[in-house]
Tab-separated table of C-alpha atoms and ligand atoms in Angstrom:
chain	number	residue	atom	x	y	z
A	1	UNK	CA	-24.292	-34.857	38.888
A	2	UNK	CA	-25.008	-38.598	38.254
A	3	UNK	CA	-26.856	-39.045	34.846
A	4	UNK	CA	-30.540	-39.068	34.989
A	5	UNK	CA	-31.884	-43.095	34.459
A	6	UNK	CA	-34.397	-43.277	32.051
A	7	UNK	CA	-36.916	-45.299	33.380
A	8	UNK	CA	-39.867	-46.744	30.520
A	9	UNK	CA	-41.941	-47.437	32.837
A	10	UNK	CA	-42.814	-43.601	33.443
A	11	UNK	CA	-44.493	-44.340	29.972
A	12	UNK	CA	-46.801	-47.435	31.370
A	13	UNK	CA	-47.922	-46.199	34.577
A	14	UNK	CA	-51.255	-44.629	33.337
A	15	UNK	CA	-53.509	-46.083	30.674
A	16	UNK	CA	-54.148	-42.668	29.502
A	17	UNK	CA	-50.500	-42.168	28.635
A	18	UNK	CA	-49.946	-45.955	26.968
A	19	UNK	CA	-52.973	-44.651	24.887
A	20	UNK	CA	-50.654	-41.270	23.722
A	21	UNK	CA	-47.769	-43.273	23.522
A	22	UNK	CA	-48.666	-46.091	21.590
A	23	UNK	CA	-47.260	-47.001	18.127
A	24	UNK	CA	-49.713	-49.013	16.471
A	25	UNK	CA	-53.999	-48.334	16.057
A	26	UNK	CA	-55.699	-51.919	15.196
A	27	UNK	CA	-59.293	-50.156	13.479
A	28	UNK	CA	-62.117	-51.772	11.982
A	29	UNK	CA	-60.973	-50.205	9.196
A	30	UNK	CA	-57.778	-52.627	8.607
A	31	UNK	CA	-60.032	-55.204	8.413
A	32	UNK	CA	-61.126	-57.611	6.025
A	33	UNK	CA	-63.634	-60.303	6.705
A	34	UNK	CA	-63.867	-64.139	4.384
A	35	UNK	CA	-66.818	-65.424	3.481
A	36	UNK	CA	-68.065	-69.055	2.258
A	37	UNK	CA	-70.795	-69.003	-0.131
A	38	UNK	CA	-72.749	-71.936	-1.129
A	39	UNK	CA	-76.171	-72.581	-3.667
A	40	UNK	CA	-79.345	-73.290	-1.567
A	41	UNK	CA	-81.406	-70.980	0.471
A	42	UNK	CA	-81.444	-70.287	4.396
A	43	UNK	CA	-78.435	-72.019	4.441
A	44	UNK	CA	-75.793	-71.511	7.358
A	45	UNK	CA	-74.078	-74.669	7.800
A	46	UNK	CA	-71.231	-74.115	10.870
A	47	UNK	CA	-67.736	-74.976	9.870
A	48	UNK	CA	-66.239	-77.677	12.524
A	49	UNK	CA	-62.904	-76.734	12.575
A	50	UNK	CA	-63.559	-72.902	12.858
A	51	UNK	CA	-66.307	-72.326	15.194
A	52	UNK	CA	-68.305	-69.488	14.507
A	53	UNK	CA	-67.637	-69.184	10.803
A	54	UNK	CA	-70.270	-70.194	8.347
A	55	UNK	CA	-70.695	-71.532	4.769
A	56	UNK	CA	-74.029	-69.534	3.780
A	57	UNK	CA	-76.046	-69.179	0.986
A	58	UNK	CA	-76.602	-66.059	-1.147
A	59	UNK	CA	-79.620	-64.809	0.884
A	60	UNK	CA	-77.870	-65.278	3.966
A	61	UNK	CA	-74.496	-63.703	3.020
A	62	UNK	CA	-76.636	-60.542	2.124
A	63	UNK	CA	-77.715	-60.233	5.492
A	64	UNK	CA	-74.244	-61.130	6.446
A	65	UNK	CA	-72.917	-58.420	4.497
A	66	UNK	CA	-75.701	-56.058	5.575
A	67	UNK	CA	-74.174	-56.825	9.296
A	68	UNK	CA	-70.675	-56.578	8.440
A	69	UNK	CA	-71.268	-53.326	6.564
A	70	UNK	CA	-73.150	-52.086	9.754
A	71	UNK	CA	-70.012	-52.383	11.974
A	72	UNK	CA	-68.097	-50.378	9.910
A	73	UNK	CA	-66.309	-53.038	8.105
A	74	UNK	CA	-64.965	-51.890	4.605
A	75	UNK	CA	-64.810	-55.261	3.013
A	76	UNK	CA	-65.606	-59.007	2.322
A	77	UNK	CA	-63.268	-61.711	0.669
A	78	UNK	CA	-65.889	-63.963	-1.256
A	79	UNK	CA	-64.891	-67.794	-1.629
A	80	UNK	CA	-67.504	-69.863	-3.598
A	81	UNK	CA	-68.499	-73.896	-3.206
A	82	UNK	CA	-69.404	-75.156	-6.599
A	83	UNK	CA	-72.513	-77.132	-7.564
A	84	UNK	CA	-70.491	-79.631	-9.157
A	85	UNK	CA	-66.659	-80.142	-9.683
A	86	UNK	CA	-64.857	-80.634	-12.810
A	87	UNK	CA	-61.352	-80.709	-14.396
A	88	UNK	CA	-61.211	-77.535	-15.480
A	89	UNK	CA	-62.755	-75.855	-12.600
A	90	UNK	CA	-65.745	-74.551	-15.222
A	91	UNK	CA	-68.246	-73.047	-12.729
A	92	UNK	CA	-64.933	-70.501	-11.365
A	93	UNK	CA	-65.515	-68.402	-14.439
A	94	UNK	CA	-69.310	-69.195	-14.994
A	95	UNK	CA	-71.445	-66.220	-15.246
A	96	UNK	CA	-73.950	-67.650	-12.745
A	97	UNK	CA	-71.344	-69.289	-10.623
A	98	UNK	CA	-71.740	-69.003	-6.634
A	99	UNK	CA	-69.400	-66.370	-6.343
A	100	UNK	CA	-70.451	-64.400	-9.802
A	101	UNK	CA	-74.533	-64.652	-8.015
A	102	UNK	CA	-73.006	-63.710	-4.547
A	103	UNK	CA	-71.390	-60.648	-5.938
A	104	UNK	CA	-74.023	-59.277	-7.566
A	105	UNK	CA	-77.064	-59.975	-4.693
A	106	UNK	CA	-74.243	-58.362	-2.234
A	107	UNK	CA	-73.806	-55.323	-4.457
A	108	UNK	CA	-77.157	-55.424	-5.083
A	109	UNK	CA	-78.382	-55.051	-1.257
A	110	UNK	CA	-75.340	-53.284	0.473
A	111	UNK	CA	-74.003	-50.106	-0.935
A	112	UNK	CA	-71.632	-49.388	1.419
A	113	UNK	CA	-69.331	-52.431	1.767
A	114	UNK	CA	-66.748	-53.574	-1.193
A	115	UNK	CA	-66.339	-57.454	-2.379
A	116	UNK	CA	-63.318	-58.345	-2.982
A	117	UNK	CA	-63.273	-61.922	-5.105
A	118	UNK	CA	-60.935	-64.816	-4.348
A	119	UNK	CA	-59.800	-65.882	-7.783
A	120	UNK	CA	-58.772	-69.435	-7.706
A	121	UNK	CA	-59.638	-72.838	-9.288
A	122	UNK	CA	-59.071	-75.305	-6.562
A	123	UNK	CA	-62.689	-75.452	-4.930
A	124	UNK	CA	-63.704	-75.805	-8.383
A	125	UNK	CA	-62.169	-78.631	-9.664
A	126	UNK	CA	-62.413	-82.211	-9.180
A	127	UNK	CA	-58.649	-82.800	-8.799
A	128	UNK	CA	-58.367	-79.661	-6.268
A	129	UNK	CA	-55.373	-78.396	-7.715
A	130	UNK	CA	-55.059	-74.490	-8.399
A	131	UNK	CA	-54.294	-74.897	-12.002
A	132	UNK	CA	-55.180	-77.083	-14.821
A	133	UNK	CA	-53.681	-80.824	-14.551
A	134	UNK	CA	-52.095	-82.737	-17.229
A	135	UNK	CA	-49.779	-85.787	-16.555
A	136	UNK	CA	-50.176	-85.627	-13.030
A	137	UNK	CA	-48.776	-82.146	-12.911
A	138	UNK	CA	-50.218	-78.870	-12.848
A	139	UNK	CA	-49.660	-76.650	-15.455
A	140	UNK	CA	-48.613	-72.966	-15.541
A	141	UNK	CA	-49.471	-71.188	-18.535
A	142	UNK	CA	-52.630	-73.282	-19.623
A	143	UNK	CA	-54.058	-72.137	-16.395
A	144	UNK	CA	-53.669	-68.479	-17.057
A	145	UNK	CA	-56.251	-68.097	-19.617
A	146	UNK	CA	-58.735	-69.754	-16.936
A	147	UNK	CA	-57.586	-67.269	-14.427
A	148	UNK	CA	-58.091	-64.516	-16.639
A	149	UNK	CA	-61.724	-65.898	-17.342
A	150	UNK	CA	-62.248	-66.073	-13.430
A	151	UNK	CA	-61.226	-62.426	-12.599
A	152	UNK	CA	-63.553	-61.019	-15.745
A	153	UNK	CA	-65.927	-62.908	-14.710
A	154	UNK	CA	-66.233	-61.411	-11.177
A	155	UNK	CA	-65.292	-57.702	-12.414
A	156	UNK	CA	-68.500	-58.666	-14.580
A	157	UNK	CA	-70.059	-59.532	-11.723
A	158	UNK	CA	-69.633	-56.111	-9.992
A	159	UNK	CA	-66.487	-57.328	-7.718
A	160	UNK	CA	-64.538	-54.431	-6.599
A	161	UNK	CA	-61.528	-56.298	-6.584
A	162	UNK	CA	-59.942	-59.414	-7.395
A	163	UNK	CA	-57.854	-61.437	-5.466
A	164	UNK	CA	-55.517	-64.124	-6.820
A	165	UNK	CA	-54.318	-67.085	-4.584
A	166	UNK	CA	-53.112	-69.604	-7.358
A	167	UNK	CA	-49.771	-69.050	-7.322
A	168	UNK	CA	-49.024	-69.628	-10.756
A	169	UNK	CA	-46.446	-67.507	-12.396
A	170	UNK	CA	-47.397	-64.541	-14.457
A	171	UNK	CA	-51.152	-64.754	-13.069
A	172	UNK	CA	-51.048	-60.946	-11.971
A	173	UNK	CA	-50.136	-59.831	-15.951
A	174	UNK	CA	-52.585	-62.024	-17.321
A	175	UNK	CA	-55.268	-61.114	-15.470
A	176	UNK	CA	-54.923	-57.403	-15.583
A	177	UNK	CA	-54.536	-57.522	-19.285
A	178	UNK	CA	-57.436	-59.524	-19.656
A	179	UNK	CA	-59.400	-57.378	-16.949
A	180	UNK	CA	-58.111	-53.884	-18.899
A	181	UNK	CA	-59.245	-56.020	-22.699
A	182	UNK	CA	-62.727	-56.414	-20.662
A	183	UNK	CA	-63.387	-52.842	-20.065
A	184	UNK	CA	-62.378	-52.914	-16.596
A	185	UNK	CA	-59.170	-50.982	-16.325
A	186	UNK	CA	-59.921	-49.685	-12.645
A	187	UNK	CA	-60.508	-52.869	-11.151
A	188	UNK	CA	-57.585	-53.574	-8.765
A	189	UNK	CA	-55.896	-56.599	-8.130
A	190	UNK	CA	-54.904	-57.907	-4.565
A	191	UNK	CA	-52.121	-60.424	-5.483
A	192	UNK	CA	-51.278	-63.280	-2.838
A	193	UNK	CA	-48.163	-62.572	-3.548
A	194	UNK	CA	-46.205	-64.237	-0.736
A	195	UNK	CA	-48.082	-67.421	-0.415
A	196	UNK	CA	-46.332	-70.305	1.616
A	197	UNK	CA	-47.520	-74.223	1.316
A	198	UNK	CA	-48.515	-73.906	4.825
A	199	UNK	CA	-50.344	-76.389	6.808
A	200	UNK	CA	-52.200	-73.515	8.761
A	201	UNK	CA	-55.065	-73.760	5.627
A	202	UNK	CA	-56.233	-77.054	7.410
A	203	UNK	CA	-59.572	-75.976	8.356
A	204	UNK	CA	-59.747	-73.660	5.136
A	205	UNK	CA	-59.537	-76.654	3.195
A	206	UNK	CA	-62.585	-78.381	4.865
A	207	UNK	CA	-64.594	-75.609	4.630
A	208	UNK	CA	-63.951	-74.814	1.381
A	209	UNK	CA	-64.011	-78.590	0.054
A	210	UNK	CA	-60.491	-77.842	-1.623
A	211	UNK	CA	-58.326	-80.367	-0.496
A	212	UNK	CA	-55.939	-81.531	-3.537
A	213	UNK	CA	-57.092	-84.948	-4.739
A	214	UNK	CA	-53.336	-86.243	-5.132
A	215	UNK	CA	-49.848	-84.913	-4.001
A	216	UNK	CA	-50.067	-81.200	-2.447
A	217	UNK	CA	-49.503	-78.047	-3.775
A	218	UNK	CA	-45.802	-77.568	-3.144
A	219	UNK	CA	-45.353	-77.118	-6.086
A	220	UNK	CA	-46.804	-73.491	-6.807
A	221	UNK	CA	-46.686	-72.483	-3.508
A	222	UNK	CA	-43.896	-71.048	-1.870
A	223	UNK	CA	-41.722	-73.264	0.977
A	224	UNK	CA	-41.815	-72.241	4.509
A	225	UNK	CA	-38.358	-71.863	4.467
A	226	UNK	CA	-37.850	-68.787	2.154
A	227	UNK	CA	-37.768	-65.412	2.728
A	228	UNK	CA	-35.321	-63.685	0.097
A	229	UNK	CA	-37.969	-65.655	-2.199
A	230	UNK	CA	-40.688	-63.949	-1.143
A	231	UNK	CA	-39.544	-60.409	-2.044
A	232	UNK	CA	-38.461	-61.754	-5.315
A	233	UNK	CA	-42.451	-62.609	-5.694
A	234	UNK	CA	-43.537	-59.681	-4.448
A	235	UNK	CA	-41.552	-57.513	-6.920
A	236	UNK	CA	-42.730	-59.616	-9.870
A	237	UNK	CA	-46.501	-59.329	-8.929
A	238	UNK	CA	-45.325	-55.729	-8.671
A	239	UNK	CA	-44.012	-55.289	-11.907
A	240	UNK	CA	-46.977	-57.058	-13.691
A	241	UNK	CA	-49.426	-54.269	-11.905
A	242	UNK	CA	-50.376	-55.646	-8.542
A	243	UNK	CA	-52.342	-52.778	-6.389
A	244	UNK	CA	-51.799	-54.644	-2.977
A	245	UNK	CA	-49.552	-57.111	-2.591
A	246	UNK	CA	-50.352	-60.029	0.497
A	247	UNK	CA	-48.132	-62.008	2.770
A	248	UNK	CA	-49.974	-65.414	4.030
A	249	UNK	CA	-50.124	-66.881	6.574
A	250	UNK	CA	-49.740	-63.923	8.726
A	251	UNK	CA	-48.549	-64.873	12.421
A	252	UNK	CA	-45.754	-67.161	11.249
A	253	UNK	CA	-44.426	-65.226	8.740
A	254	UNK	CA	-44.394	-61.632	10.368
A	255	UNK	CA	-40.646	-61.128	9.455
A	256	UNK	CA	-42.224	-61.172	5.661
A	257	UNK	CA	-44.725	-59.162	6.299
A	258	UNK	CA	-42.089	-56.549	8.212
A	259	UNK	CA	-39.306	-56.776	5.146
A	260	UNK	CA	-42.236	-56.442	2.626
A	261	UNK	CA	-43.041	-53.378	4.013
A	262	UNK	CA	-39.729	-51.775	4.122
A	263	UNK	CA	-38.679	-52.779	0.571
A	264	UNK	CA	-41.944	-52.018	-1.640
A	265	UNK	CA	-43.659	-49.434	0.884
A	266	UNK	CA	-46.842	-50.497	-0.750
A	267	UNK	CA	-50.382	-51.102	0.438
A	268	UNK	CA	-49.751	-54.726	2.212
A	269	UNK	CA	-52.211	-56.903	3.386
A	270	UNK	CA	-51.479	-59.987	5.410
A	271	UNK	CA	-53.916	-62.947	5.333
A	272	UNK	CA	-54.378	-64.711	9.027
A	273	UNK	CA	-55.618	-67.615	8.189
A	274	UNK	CA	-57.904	-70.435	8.885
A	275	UNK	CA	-55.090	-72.376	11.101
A	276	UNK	CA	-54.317	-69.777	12.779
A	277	UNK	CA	-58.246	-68.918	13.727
A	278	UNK	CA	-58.939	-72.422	14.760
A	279	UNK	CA	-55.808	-72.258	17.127
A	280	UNK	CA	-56.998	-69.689	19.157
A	281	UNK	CA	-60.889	-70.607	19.073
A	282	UNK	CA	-59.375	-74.102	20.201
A	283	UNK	CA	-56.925	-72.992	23.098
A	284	UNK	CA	-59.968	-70.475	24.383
A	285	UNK	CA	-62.715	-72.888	24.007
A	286	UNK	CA	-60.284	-75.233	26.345
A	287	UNK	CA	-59.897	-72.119	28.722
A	288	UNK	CA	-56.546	-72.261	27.921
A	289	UNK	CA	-56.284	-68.836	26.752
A	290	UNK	CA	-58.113	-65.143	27.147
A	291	UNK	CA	-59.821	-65.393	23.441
A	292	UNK	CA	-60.587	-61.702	23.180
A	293	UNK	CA	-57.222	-60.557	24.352
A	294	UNK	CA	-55.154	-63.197	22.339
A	295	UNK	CA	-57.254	-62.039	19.299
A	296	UNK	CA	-56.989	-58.208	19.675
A	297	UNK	CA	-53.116	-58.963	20.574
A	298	UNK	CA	-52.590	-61.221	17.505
A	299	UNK	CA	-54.615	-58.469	15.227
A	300	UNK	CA	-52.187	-55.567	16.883
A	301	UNK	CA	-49.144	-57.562	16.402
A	302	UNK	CA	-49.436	-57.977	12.357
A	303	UNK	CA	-50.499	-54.339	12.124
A	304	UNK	CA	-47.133	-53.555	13.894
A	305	UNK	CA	-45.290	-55.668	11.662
A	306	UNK	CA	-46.008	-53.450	8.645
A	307	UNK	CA	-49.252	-54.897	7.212
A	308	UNK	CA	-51.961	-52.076	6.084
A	309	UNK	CA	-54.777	-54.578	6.172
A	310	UNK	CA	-55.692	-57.580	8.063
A	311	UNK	CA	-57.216	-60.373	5.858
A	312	UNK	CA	-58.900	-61.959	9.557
A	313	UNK	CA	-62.067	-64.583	10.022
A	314	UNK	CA	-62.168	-62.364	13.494
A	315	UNK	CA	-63.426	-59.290	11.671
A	316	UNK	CA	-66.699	-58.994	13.271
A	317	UNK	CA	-65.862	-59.844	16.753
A	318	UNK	CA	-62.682	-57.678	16.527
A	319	UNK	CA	-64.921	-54.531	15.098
A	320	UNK	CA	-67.236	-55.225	17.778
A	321	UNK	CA	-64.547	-54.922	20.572
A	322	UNK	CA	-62.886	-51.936	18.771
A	323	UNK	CA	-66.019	-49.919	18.550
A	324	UNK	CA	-66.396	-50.104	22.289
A	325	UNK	CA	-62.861	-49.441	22.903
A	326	UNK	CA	-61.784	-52.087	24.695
A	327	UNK	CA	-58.111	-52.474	24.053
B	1	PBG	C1	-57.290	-71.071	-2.436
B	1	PBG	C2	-57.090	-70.508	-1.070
B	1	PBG	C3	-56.683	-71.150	0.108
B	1	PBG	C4	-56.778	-70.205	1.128
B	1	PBG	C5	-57.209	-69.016	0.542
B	1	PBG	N1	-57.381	-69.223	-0.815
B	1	PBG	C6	-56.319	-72.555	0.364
B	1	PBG	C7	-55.125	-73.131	-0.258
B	1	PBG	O1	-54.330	-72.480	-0.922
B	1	PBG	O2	-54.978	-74.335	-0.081
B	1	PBG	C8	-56.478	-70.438	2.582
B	1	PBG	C9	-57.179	-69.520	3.524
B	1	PBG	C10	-57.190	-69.956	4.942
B	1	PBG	O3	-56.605	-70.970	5.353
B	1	PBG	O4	-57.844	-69.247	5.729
B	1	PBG	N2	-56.156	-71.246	-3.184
């Protein structure tokens, strides 16, 4: 008897099957959803270069949060805009800095919904670098102490977890030793672990007003090219008590996401970023693509890849779609 072909497309005939057979659930619960926050009130001042996202002040965000706590979504990623800009970044670790205010008004209003703080210097400071600068360069381990001061700050705050993105080395020790010093031994730590120098934070950059004031920031991020590299990062943040460890960009870099995931088997998030939002809100805006199909497709595809939770300015829109099932 000839042998039976097996045919996959039994498999794809019938929605109802590709539903039973599929690998991979995108749910509003993978999601995370970044915020701008800026001083003022009844401010929501559109960002150009990613249409629909905001920068908002504190009494907006709360209804903001209030919204995305409503759809189900189990967390914000709080950036701040300064007042003013200095050298060493002061209003980062301020206790009535933006993002020390936003926390608490958020916590305050929304009980359901956890803040999770971006803990960086570079919208702070006047030179825009990540770290503190002397010579023209920026340096490592005179920055740590500022971290540390950042990430207390924002446990003080009520954040329910901090989020590094500096790249410096030895951030992730610092700041849990400082955060465990501070009485705050169960505040996790989502490390950017796997950061790449990556041109996709264009827009970012203009709506966070971080755009280095000289040279770039090759020099503590990681280079495009490496992937071995990133692992090596990874298990470092690791070893110095990261909870979750990140991959970003996402799209580009979905081979990192996939080997992270088989060599630490941790909690993984992967950041898709402000490039890669503005591509797609470009391209659909021109009718050049299906916006809600690229999105949910793009969302799927890094969930497949091995990340746990999707770091995405499509959060809302995504949760709305989800909740009504369209797939
Ligand atoms: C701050 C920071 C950046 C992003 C997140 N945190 C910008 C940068 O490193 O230049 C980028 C996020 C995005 O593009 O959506 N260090």
């Amino acid at each position: 008897m000839a042998q039976a072909m097996f045919r996959p497309r039994r498999l794809r005939e019938k929605a109802l099957l590709r539903r039973l057979v599929r690998e991979t659930r995108l749910s509003v619960d993978d999601l995370v959803y970044p915020v701008f926050a800026v001083h003022g009130r009844g401010v929501r001042e559109p960002i150009a270069s990613m249409p629909g996202q905001v920068r908002m002040s504190i009494d907006e965000l709360q209804k903001e949060a209030k919204d995305a706590a409503g759809m189900g979504i189990p967390a914000l990623l709080l950036f701040g805009l300064p007042e003013d800009k200095d050298p060493r970044g002061s209003e980062a670790y301020a206790e009535d800095g933006i993002v020390q205010q936003a926390v608490r008004a958020v916590k305050d209003t929304v009980s359901d919904l956890l803040v999770v703080t971006d803990v960086c210097l570079c919208q702070y400071t006047s030179h825009g670098h990540c770290g503190v600068v002397e010579q023209g360069s920026v340096r490592n381990d005179a920055t740590l102490e500022l971290l540390a001061r950042v990430a207390v700050s924002h446990a003080e705050a009520g954040a329910d977890m901090v989020a590094p993105s500096d790249m410096m080395d030895g951030r992730v020790g610092a700041i849990r030793e400082a955060l465990d010093e501070g009485g705050f031994v169960d505040t996790p730590i989502m490390a950017y672990s796997a950061k790449y120098a990556s041109a996709f934070y264009g827009p970012f950059r203009e709506a966070a007003d971080s755009t280095p004031q000289f040279g770039d920031r090759r020099s503590y991020q990681m280079d495009p090219a490496n992937g071995v590299e990133a692992m090596r990062e990874i298990a470092l943040d690791l070893d110095e008590g990261a909870d979750i460890i990140m991959v970003k960009p996402a799209l580009p870099y979905l081979d990192v996401v996939s080997r992270a995931k088989a060599e630490f088997g941790v909690p993984l998030a992967a950041y898709s970023v402000s490039g890669e939002y503005a591509m797609i809100k470009a391209a659909a805006q021109l009718g050049w693509l299906d916006e809600k199909r690229v999105m949910i497709e793009a969302l799927t595809a890094i969930r497949r890849a091995g990340a746990d939770i999707v770091i995405t300015y499509f959060a809302k829109d995504a949760a709305r779609l989800l909740e009504h099932g369209e797939r």
